XYZ file of C-alpha atoms in Angstrom:
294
model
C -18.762 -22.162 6.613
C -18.693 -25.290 3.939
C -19.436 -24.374 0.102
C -22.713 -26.259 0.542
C -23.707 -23.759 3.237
C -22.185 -20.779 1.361
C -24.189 -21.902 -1.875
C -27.488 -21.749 0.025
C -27.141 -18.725 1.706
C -26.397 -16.977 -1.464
C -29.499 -18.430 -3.441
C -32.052 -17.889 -0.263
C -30.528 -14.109 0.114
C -31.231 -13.303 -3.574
C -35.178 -14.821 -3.242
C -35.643 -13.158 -0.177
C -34.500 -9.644 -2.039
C -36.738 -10.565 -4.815
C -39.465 -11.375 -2.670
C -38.720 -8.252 -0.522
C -38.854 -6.233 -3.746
C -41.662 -7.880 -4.784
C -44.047 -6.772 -2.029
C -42.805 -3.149 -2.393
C -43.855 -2.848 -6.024
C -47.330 -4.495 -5.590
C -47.866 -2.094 -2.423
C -46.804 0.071 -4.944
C -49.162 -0.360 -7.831
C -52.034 -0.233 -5.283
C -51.142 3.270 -4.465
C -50.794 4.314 -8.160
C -53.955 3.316 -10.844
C -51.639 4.949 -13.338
C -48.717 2.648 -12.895
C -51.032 0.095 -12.040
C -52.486 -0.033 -15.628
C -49.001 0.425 -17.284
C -47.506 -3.004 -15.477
C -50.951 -4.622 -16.241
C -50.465 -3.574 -20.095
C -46.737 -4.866 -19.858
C -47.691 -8.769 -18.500
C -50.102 -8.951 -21.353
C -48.271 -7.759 -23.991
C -46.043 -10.388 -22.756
C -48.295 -13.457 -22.165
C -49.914 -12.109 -25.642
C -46.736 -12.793 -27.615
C -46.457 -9.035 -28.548
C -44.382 -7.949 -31.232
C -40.556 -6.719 -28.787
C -41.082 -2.765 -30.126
C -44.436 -2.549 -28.218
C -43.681 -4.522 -25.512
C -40.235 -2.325 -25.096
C -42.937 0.397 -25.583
C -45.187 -0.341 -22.956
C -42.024 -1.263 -20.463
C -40.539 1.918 -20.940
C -44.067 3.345 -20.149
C -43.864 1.659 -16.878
C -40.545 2.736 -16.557
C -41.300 6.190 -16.862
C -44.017 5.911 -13.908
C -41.930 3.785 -11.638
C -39.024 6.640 -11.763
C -41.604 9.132 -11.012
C -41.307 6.882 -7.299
C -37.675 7.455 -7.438
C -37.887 3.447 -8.500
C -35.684 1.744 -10.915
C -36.566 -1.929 -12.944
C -33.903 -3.067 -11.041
C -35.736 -2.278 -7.609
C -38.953 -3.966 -8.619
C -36.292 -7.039 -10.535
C -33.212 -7.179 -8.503
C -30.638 -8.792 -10.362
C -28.362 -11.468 -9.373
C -25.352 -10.370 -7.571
C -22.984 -12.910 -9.736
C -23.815 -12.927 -12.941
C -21.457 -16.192 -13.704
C -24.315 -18.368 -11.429
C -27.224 -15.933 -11.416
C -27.184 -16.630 -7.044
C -27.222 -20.470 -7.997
C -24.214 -20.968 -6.224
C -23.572 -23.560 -9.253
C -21.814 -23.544 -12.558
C -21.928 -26.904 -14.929
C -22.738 -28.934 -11.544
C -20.270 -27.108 -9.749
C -19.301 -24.581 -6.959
C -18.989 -20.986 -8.785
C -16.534 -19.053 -7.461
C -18.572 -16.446 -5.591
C -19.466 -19.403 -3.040
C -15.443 -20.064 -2.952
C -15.614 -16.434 -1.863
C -18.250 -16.602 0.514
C -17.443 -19.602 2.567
C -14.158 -18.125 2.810
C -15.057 -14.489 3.859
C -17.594 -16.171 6.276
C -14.840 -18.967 7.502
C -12.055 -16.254 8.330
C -13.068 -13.176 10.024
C -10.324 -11.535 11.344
C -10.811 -7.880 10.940
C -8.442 -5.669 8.609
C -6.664 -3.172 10.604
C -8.506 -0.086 9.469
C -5.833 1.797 7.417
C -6.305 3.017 3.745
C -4.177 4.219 0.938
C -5.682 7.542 2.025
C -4.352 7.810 5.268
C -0.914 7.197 4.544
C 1.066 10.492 5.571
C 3.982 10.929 3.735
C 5.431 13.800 6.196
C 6.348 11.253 8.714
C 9.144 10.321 6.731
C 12.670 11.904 6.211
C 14.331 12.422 3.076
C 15.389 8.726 1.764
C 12.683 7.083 3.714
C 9.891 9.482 2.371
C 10.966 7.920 -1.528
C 10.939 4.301 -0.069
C 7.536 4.675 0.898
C 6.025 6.716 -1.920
C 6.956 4.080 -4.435
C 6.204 1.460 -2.208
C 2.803 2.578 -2.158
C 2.798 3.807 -5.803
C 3.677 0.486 -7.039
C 0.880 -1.372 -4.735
C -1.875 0.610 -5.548
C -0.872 -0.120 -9.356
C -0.823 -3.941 -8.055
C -4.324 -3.033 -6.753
C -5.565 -1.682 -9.792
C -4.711 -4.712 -11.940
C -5.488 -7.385 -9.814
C -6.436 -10.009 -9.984
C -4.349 -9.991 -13.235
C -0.904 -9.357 -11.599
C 2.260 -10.501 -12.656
C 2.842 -12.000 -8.836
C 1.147 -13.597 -6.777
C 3.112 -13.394 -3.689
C 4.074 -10.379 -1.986
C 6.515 -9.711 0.599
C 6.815 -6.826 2.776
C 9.875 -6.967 4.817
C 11.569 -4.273 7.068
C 12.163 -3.558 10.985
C 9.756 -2.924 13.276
C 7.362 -0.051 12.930
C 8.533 0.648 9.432
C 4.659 0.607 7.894
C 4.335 -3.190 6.789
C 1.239 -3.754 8.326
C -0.369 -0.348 7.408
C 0.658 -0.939 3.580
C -0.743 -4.456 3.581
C -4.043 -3.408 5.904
C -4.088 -0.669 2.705
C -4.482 -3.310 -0.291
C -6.698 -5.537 1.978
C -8.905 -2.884 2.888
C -8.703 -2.056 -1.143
C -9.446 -4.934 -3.130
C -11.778 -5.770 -0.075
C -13.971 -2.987 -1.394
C -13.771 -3.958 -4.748
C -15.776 -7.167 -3.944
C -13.055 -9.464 -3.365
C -12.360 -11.844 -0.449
C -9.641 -11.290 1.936
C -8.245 -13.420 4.557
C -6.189 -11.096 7.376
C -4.609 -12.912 9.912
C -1.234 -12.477 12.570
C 0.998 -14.875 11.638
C -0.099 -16.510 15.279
C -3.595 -16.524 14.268
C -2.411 -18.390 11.289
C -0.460 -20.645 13.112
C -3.467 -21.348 15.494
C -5.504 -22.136 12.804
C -3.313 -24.000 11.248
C -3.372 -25.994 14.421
C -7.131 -26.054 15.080
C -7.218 -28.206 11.718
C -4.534 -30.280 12.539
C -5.509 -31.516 15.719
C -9.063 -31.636 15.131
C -11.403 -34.386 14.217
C -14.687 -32.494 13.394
C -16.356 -32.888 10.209
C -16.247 -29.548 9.790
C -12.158 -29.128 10.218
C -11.946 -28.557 6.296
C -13.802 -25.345 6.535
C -10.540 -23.824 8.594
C -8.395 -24.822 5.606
C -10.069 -23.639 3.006
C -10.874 -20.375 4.309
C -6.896 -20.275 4.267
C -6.663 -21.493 0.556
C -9.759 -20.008 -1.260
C -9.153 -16.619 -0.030
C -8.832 -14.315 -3.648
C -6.200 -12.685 -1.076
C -4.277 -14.108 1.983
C -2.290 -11.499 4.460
C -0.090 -13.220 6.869
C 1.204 -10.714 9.160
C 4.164 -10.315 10.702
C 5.866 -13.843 10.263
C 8.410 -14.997 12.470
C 6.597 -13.768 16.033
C 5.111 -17.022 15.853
C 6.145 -20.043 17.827
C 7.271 -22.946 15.855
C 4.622 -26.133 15.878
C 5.970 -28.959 15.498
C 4.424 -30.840 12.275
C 2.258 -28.042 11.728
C 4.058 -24.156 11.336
C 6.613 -24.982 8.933
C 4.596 -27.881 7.484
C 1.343 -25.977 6.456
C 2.893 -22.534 5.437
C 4.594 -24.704 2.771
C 1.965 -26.192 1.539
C -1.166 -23.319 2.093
C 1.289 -20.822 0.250
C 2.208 -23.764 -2.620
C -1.628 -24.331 -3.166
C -2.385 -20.745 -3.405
C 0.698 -20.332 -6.003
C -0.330 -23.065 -8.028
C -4.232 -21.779 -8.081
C -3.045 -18.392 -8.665
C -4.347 -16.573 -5.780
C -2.550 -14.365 -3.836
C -0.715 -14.126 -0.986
C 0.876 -11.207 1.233
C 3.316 -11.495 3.840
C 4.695 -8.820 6.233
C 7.959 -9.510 8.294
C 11.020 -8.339 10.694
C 13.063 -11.088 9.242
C 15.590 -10.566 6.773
C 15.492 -13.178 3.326
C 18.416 -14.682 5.145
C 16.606 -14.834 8.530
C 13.414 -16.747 7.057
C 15.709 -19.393 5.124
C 16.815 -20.747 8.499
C 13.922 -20.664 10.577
C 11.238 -21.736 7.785
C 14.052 -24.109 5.641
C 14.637 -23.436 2.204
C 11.888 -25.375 1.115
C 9.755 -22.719 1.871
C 11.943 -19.737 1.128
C 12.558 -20.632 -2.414
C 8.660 -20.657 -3.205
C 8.026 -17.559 -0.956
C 11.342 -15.750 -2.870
C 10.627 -17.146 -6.036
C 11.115 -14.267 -8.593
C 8.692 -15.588 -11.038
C 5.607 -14.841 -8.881
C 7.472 -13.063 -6.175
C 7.403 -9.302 -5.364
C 9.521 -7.946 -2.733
C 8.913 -4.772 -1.176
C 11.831 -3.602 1.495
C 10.858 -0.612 4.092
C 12.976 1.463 5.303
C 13.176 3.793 8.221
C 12.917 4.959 11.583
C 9.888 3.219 14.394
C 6.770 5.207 13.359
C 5.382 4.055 16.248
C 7.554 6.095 18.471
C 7.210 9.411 16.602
């Protein structure tokens, strides 16, 4: 979905609530002389330029009747979701972010493997292991808590197979997806496909594959490495989609069998240097037996 799009839907889905909640409360008020009366004494006193203590009077009046319905203001006046546009979709002539979000979250919808911080069960793992992944976990559900004010922005999750990468990364997806952010979860060949898809294509509507990969607040590439390498597009646009996202501060995670070493030589050192870099880097190494055969 384009940002145009995005901004539009947002806008029409916050006058259709208003509408919505609109109707309600007149259906309302013709079931109820009472409250009736009380919103009629509220529009005049403000058309009539009444002094704010009686018109905060008479609206809490209403209030008091509308509550008796189990109704709140905000049912009969539903607010804007964002409150940085008010469901404009525009700030200063431009995009606000929550259309950045939207396009995004409508643009890439690969589902998040459902697996939560909750479900995580420590007595699968033996002694050493069972530390590994406590304060692995620990230490990203303090990165959940703080973001999107983190000290990195990329995330790496390395260890063999079946060690819990994916589960920990489905975990702060599934997270900060809750929290009203929007997350991008793809296979590292679903990134590579669409990473294709805009190469090769010649639609007007190609950009909307690209951005969905940039705009993203979070990005999970999983399992890198099981992908086949494209020429002139795998190595190409995981350089540049996880630059971009570095330099606009949005953040990226990445789950792998590969070893630092390992991803050096088949991605160059181009790319490993900005996925290692320290400075915006965290790396988080699993360790342990296949959970997947136990």
């Amino acid at each position: 979905m384009d940002r145009k799009t995005a901004a539009n839907l947002i806008k029409s889905e916050y006058m259709a609530r208003r509408a919505a909640a609109r109707a309600r409360f007149e259906k309302l008020l013709d079931c109820d002389d009472a409250l009736a009366a009380a919103e009629k004494a509220v529009r005049a006193a403000i058309l009539d330029g009444k002094p704010d203590d009686e018109t905060a009077r008479l609206t809490a009046e209403r209030d008091r009747l509308l509550a008796a319905h189990g109704v709140t203001a905000d049912d009969i006046d539903p607010p804007p979701r964002c409150k940085i546009c008010g469901d404009t979709g525009y700030v200063g002539g431009r995009f606000c972010d929550c259309v950045r979000r939207r396009a995004s979250a409508e643009t890439s919808n690969s589902p998040i493997p459902a697996f939560t911080f909750a479900d995580c069960d420590l007595s699968l793992f033996d002694g050493y292991d069972r530390e590994v992944i406590k304060t692995a976990y620990d230490k990203m559900r303090i990165f959940c808590e703080k973001f999107p004010r983190t000290k990195n922005t990329n995330l790496l999750l390395i260890g063999r197979v079946g060690t819990g990468k994916t589960c920990l990364a489905s975990a702060i997806a599934n997270e900060l997806e809750a929290r009203g952010f929007s997350v991008a979860f793809m296979t590292a060949f679903g990134f590579n496909d669409a990473c294709r898809e805009y190469h090769t294509s010649f639609e007007s509507s190609r950009s909307e594959t690209l951005n969905a990969l940039l705009d993203a607040d979070l990005l999970v590439i999983d399992d890198l490495g099981t992908e086949s390498i494209l020429r002139n597009v795998t190595l190409e646009y995981l350089y540049t989609v996880v630059s971009e996202r570095m330099n606009a501060r949005r953040h990226t995670i990445i789950t792998t069998n590969l070893t630092p070493a390992a991803l050096a030589e088949r991605y160059g050192e181009r790319t490993a240097s900005r996925l290692f870099d320290d400075r915006v880097c965290l790396t988080v190494a699993l360790t342990g037996k296949d959970l997947r055969k136990r």
